[in-house]
Amino acid sequence: RILKNRVEGRLQLTAGGGRGLSNVLVSDNEVLGAKANGVALSTLSDNVLFENIVIERNIVRNAQSIGIFVGPDKPSAQGGTFRSIRISENRIDGLRNRFTYGVFIRAPKDGISGLEIIANKLNGRFSAKATAIRLVDDHGHATREIKNVVICSNEGRNFSRGIWLQAVNGAVLRGNDFSNPRALTAEPQYNRAIRQLG
């Protein structure tokens, strides 16, 4: 359990490691001015298991790169398997790099299944080309897959793009509110069974 910590001064809050993680709660933390990612669930290893992870009610302000990151640290890292991950009710505000993300999910070699992104409040405030929520495989090589996704009731402001999906097989989107003309990007050649319900 990683609860009620305050992290300030270019540091990030990271849960990860070589052997993976199970049954983890990252909740009610405050991360201010992180140099890279605010909250990260990540690994550089190739064969690990991350399962039953909840990241909820955290506050991330003025991160340089990404508010919440889940996946292998680098596209070249294989990672392993990620499943049953919930990211909910977090507040992310004031991203600072030109190209950055509120929530960024990178699939490992064996994919991600059971991903929920629900009721987060995101504000790209200081970033010119920010994306609120992005799900991607290994940066366009289409060899990894993200399955059984729910993205609901998220709110995003000051982003050039809302939700951007790649390599997603099965997703339900409902009740998301993004104040830009590109609220959803989900090219059919990269995704399957994407349902947007209002």
mmCIF file of C-alpha atoms in Angstrom:
data_model
loop_
_atom_site.group_PDB
_atom_site.id
_atom_site.type_symbol
_atom_site.label_atom_id
_atom_site.label_comp_id
_atom_site.label_asym_id
_atom_site.label_seq_id
_atom_site.Cartn_x
_atom_site.Cartn_y
_atom_site.Cartn_z
ATOM 1 C CA ARG A 1 0.000 0.000 0.000
ATOM 2 C CA ILE A 2 1.409 3.380 -1.042
ATOM 3 C CA LEU A 3 -0.810 5.922 0.695
ATOM 4 C CA LYS A 4 -0.912 9.638 1.536
ATOM 5 C CA ASN A 5 2.637 10.574 0.589
ATOM 6 C CA ARG A 6 3.762 13.974 -0.641
ATOM 7 C CA VAL A 7 6.478 13.914 -3.318
ATOM 8 C CA GLU A 8 7.978 17.242 -4.367
ATOM 9 C CA GLY A 9 11.014 18.499 -6.274
ATOM 10 C CA ARG A 10 11.499 16.720 -9.638
ATOM 11 C CA LEU A 11 10.922 13.235 -8.182
ATOM 12 C CA GLN A 12 8.287 10.722 -9.253
ATOM 13 C CA LEU A 13 6.298 8.114 -7.354
ATOM 14 C CA THR A 14 7.105 4.706 -8.890
ATOM 15 C CA ALA A 15 5.853 1.201 -8.130
ATOM 16 C CA GLY A 16 7.774 -1.458 -10.025
ATOM 17 C CA GLY A 17 10.743 -3.743 -10.156
ATOM 18 C CA GLY A 18 12.225 -6.871 -11.656
ATOM 19 C CA ARG A 19 9.716 -9.356 -10.272
ATOM 20 C CA GLY A 20 6.513 -7.440 -10.825
ATOM 21 C CA LEU A 21 3.740 -6.556 -8.394
ATOM 22 C CA SER A 22 0.420 -7.993 -7.202
ATOM 23 C CA ASN A 23 -2.384 -6.548 -5.085
ATOM 24 C CA VAL A 24 -1.104 -2.963 -4.888
ATOM 25 C CA LEU A 25 -2.976 0.199 -3.944
ATOM 26 C CA VAL A 26 -1.463 3.603 -4.826
ATOM 27 C CA SER A 27 -3.864 6.119 -3.356
ATOM 28 C CA ASP A 28 -4.243 9.664 -2.019
ATOM 29 C CA ASN A 29 -0.684 10.735 -2.815
ATOM 30 C CA GLU A 30 0.381 14.189 -4.017
ATOM 31 C CA VAL A 31 3.195 14.565 -6.571
ATOM 32 C CA LEU A 32 4.407 18.079 -7.394
ATOM 33 C CA GLY A 33 6.834 19.098 -10.157
ATOM 34 C CA ALA A 34 8.000 15.635 -11.252
ATOM 35 C CA LYS A 35 10.815 15.760 -13.816
ATOM 36 C CA ALA A 36 9.314 12.902 -15.854
ATOM 37 C CA ASN A 37 6.208 10.964 -14.795
ATOM 38 C CA GLY A 38 4.106 11.811 -11.768
ATOM 39 C CA VAL A 39 2.981 8.269 -10.860
ATOM 40 C CA ALA A 40 4.454 5.254 -12.674
ATOM 41 C CA LEU A 41 3.770 1.518 -12.646
ATOM 42 C CA SER A 42 6.696 0.260 -14.678
ATOM 43 C CA THR A 43 9.580 -2.145 -15.237
ATOM 44 C CA LEU A 44 12.710 -2.614 -17.354
ATOM 45 C CA SER A 45 12.497 -6.403 -17.030
ATOM 46 C CA ASP A 46 11.218 -8.754 -19.743
ATOM 47 C CA ASN A 47 9.140 -11.411 -17.959
ATOM 48 C CA VAL A 48 7.194 -10.084 -15.000
ATOM 49 C CA LEU A 49 3.569 -10.026 -13.882
ATOM 50 C CA PHE A 50 1.728 -6.934 -12.710
ATOM 51 C CA GLU A 51 -1.812 -7.713 -11.529
ATOM 52 C CA ASN A 52 -4.594 -6.314 -9.354
ATOM 53 C CA ILE A 53 -3.276 -2.756 -9.209
ATOM 54 C CA VAL A 54 -5.351 0.274 -8.215
ATOM 55 C CA ILE A 55 -4.107 3.832 -8.761
ATOM 56 C CA GLU A 56 -6.724 6.185 -7.365
ATOM 57 C CA ARG A 57 -7.339 9.644 -5.912
ATOM 58 C CA ASN A 58 -3.787 10.863 -6.479
ATOM 59 C CA ILE A 59 -2.971 14.482 -7.319
ATOM 60 C CA VAL A 60 -0.245 15.172 -9.894
ATOM 61 C CA ARG A 61 0.659 18.800 -10.591
ATOM 62 C CA ASN A 62 3.197 20.275 -13.029
ATOM 63 C CA ALA A 63 4.765 17.014 -14.198
ATOM 64 C CA GLN A 64 7.255 17.460 -17.034
ATOM 65 C CA SER A 65 6.152 14.471 -19.110
ATOM 66 C CA ILE A 66 3.269 12.186 -18.062
ATOM 67 C CA GLY A 67 0.755 12.308 -15.241
ATOM 68 C CA ILE A 68 0.250 8.536 -14.805
ATOM 69 C CA PHE A 69 2.307 5.967 -16.739
ATOM 70 C CA VAL A 70 1.786 2.184 -16.901
ATOM 71 C CA GLY A 71 3.953 -0.249 -18.870
ATOM 72 C CA PRO A 72 7.576 -1.077 -19.738
ATOM 73 C CA ASP A 73 9.893 1.878 -19.117
ATOM 74 C CA LYS A 74 11.139 1.821 -22.719
ATOM 75 C CA PRO A 75 9.508 0.591 -25.956
ATOM 76 C CA SER A 76 12.401 -1.869 -26.319
ATOM 77 C CA ALA A 77 11.708 -3.467 -22.912
ATOM 78 C CA GLN A 78 9.398 -6.478 -23.210
ATOM 79 C CA GLY A 79 7.842 -6.158 -19.773
ATOM 80 C CA GLY A 80 5.744 -9.287 -19.460
ATOM 81 C CA THR A 81 2.057 -9.315 -18.506
ATOM 82 C CA PHE A 82 -0.133 -6.596 -16.991
ATOM 83 C CA ARG A 83 -3.719 -7.387 -15.956
ATOM 84 C CA SER A 84 -6.545 -6.004 -13.824
ATOM 85 C CA ILE A 85 -5.381 -2.395 -13.505
ATOM 86 C CA ARG A 86 -7.684 0.400 -12.413
ATOM 87 C CA ILE A 87 -6.814 4.109 -12.718
ATOM 88 C CA SER A 88 -9.592 6.171 -11.177
ATOM 89 C CA GLU A 89 -10.446 9.540 -9.661
ATOM 90 C CA ASN A 90 -6.979 11.014 -10.072
ATOM 91 C CA ARG A 91 -6.395 14.723 -10.688
ATOM 92 C CA ILE A 92 -3.642 15.671 -13.120
ATOM 93 C CA ASP A 93 -2.926 19.335 -13.785
ATOM 94 C CA GLY A 94 -0.316 21.485 -15.507
ATOM 95 C CA LEU A 95 1.702 19.186 -17.784
ATOM 96 C CA ARG A 96 4.757 21.063 -19.070
ATOM 97 C CA ASN A 97 6.396 19.388 -22.080
ATOM 98 C CA ARG A 98 5.272 20.109 -25.636
ATOM 99 C CA PHE A 99 4.265 16.508 -26.373
ATOM 100 C CA THR A 100 2.946 14.840 -23.252
ATOM 101 C CA TYR A 101 0.089 12.783 -21.790
ATOM 102 C CA GLY A 102 -2.277 12.806 -18.851
ATOM 103 C CA VAL A 103 -2.523 8.989 -18.716
ATOM 104 C CA PHE A 104 -0.173 6.925 -20.908
ATOM 105 C CA ILE A 105 -0.433 3.133 -21.218
ATOM 106 C CA ARG A 106 2.287 1.191 -23.087
ATOM 107 C CA ALA A 107 1.579 -2.499 -23.688
ATOM 108 C CA PRO A 108 4.198 -5.093 -22.684
ATOM 109 C CA LYS A 109 5.025 -8.132 -24.820
ATOM 110 C CA ASP A 110 2.161 -10.254 -23.442
ATOM 111 C CA GLY A 111 -0.263 -7.372 -23.468
ATOM 112 C CA ILE A 112 -2.583 -5.732 -20.975
ATOM 113 C CA SER A 113 -6.031 -7.079 -20.090
ATOM 114 C CA GLY A 114 -8.669 -5.714 -17.779
ATOM 115 C CA LEU A 115 -7.761 -2.024 -17.869
ATOM 116 C CA GLU A 116 -10.115 0.571 -16.358
ATOM 117 C CA ILE A 117 -9.595 4.336 -16.654
ATOM 118 C CA ILE A 118 -12.488 5.965 -14.834
ATOM 119 C CA ALA A 119 -13.479 9.406 -13.517
ATOM 120 C CA ASN A 120 -10.093 11.116 -13.791
ATOM 121 C CA LYS A 121 -9.875 14.911 -14.092
ATOM 122 C CA LEU A 122 -7.086 15.982 -16.437
ATOM 123 C CA ASN A 123 -5.799 19.408 -17.444
ATOM 124 C CA GLY A 124 -2.965 19.871 -19.926
ATOM 125 C CA ARG A 125 -2.776 23.552 -18.991
ATOM 126 C CA PHE A 126 0.841 24.421 -19.968
ATOM 127 C CA SER A 127 1.413 21.896 -22.782
ATOM 128 C CA ALA A 128 0.903 22.819 -26.437
ATOM 129 C CA LYS A 129 0.391 19.323 -27.886
ATOM 130 C CA ALA A 130 -0.815 17.227 -24.975
ATOM 131 C CA THR A 131 -3.011 14.098 -25.232
ATOM 132 C CA ALA A 132 -5.297 13.325 -22.310
ATOM 133 C CA ILE A 133 -5.322 9.485 -22.514
ATOM 134 C CA ARG A 134 -3.183 7.343 -24.816
ATOM 135 C CA LEU A 135 -3.044 3.560 -25.154
ATOM 136 C CA VAL A 136 -0.307 2.235 -27.444
ATOM 137 C CA ASP A 137 1.548 -1.004 -28.193
ATOM 138 C CA ASP A 138 5.319 -0.797 -28.790
ATOM 139 C CA HIS A 139 5.061 2.529 -30.595
ATOM 140 C CA GLY A 140 3.477 1.429 -33.817
ATOM 141 C CA HIS A 141 4.935 -2.018 -34.440
ATOM 142 C CA ALA A 142 1.542 -3.641 -33.746
ATOM 143 C CA THR A 143 2.951 -6.703 -31.999
ATOM 144 C CA ARG A 144 1.299 -6.176 -28.614
ATOM 145 C CA GLU A 145 -2.335 -5.910 -27.568
ATOM 146 C CA ILE A 146 -4.496 -4.185 -24.974
ATOM 147 C CA LYS A 147 -7.739 -6.070 -24.260
ATOM 148 C CA ASN A 148 -10.938 -5.530 -22.291
ATOM 149 C CA VAL A 149 -10.701 -1.804 -21.703
ATOM 150 C CA VAL A 150 -13.175 0.525 -20.001
ATOM 151 C CA ILE A 151 -12.681 4.296 -20.303
ATOM 152 C CA CYS A 152 -15.559 6.134 -18.660
ATOM 153 C CA SER A 153 -16.465 9.478 -17.080
ATOM 154 C CA ASN A 154 -13.082 11.146 -17.584
ATOM 155 C CA GLU A 155 -12.845 14.909 -17.983
ATOM 156 C CA GLY A 156 -10.081 16.647 -19.913
ATOM 157 C CA ARG A 157 -9.324 20.315 -20.522
ATOM 158 C CA ASN A 158 -6.606 22.095 -22.525
ATOM 159 C CA PHE A 159 -5.594 19.065 -24.606
ATOM 160 C CA SER A 160 -5.118 18.965 -28.377
ATOM 161 C CA ARG A 161 -6.347 15.341 -28.379
ATOM 162 C CA GLY A 162 -8.660 13.508 -25.980
ATOM 163 C CA ILE A 163 -8.412 9.691 -26.177
ATOM 164 C CA TRP A 164 -5.951 8.082 -28.613
ATOM 165 C CA LEU A 165 -6.110 4.299 -29.005
ATOM 166 C CA GLN A 166 -3.704 1.955 -30.767
ATOM 167 C CA ALA A 167 -3.607 -1.862 -30.590
ATOM 168 C CA VAL A 168 -6.800 -2.078 -28.518
ATOM 169 C CA ASN A 169 -8.985 -5.175 -28.874
ATOM 170 C CA GLY A 170 -12.269 -4.571 -27.087
ATOM 171 C CA ALA A 171 -13.064 -1.254 -25.400
ATOM 172 C CA VAL A 172 -16.107 0.538 -24.025
ATOM 173 C CA LEU A 173 -16.020 4.349 -23.857
ATOM 174 C CA ARG A 174 -18.819 6.202 -22.133
ATOM 175 C CA GLY A 175 -19.433 9.625 -20.653
ATOM 176 C CA ASN A 176 -16.016 11.144 -21.299
ATOM 177 C CA ASP A 177 -15.844 14.924 -21.663
ATOM 178 C CA PHE A 178 -13.028 16.486 -23.680
ATOM 179 C CA SER A 179 -13.349 20.052 -24.917
ATOM 180 C CA ASN A 180 -11.582 19.634 -28.283
ATOM 181 C CA PRO A 181 -12.531 18.453 -31.796
ATOM 182 C CA ARG A 182 -10.373 15.310 -31.546
ATOM 183 C CA ALA A 183 -12.050 13.725 -28.549
ATOM 184 C CA LEU A 184 -11.402 10.180 -29.857
ATOM 185 C CA THR A 185 -8.752 8.859 -32.252
ATOM 186 C CA ALA A 186 -9.110 5.114 -32.875
ATOM 187 C CA GLU A 187 -7.962 4.149 -36.385
ATOM 188 C CA PRO A 188 -9.721 0.918 -37.483
ATOM 189 C CA GLN A 189 -6.492 -0.574 -38.850
ATOM 190 C CA TYR A 190 -5.005 -0.516 -35.344
ATOM 191 C CA ASN A 191 -8.050 -1.288 -33.152
ATOM 192 C CA ARG A 192 -10.954 -3.725 -32.958
ATOM 193 C CA ALA A 193 -14.338 -3.717 -31.220
ATOM 194 C CA ILE A 194 -14.305 -0.133 -29.967
ATOM 195 C CA ARG A 195 -17.721 0.925 -28.638
ATOM 196 C CA GLN A 196 -18.486 4.532 -27.795
ATOM 197 C CA LEU A 197 -21.713 4.817 -25.810
ATOM 198 C CA GLY A 198 -22.532 8.502 -25.522
#
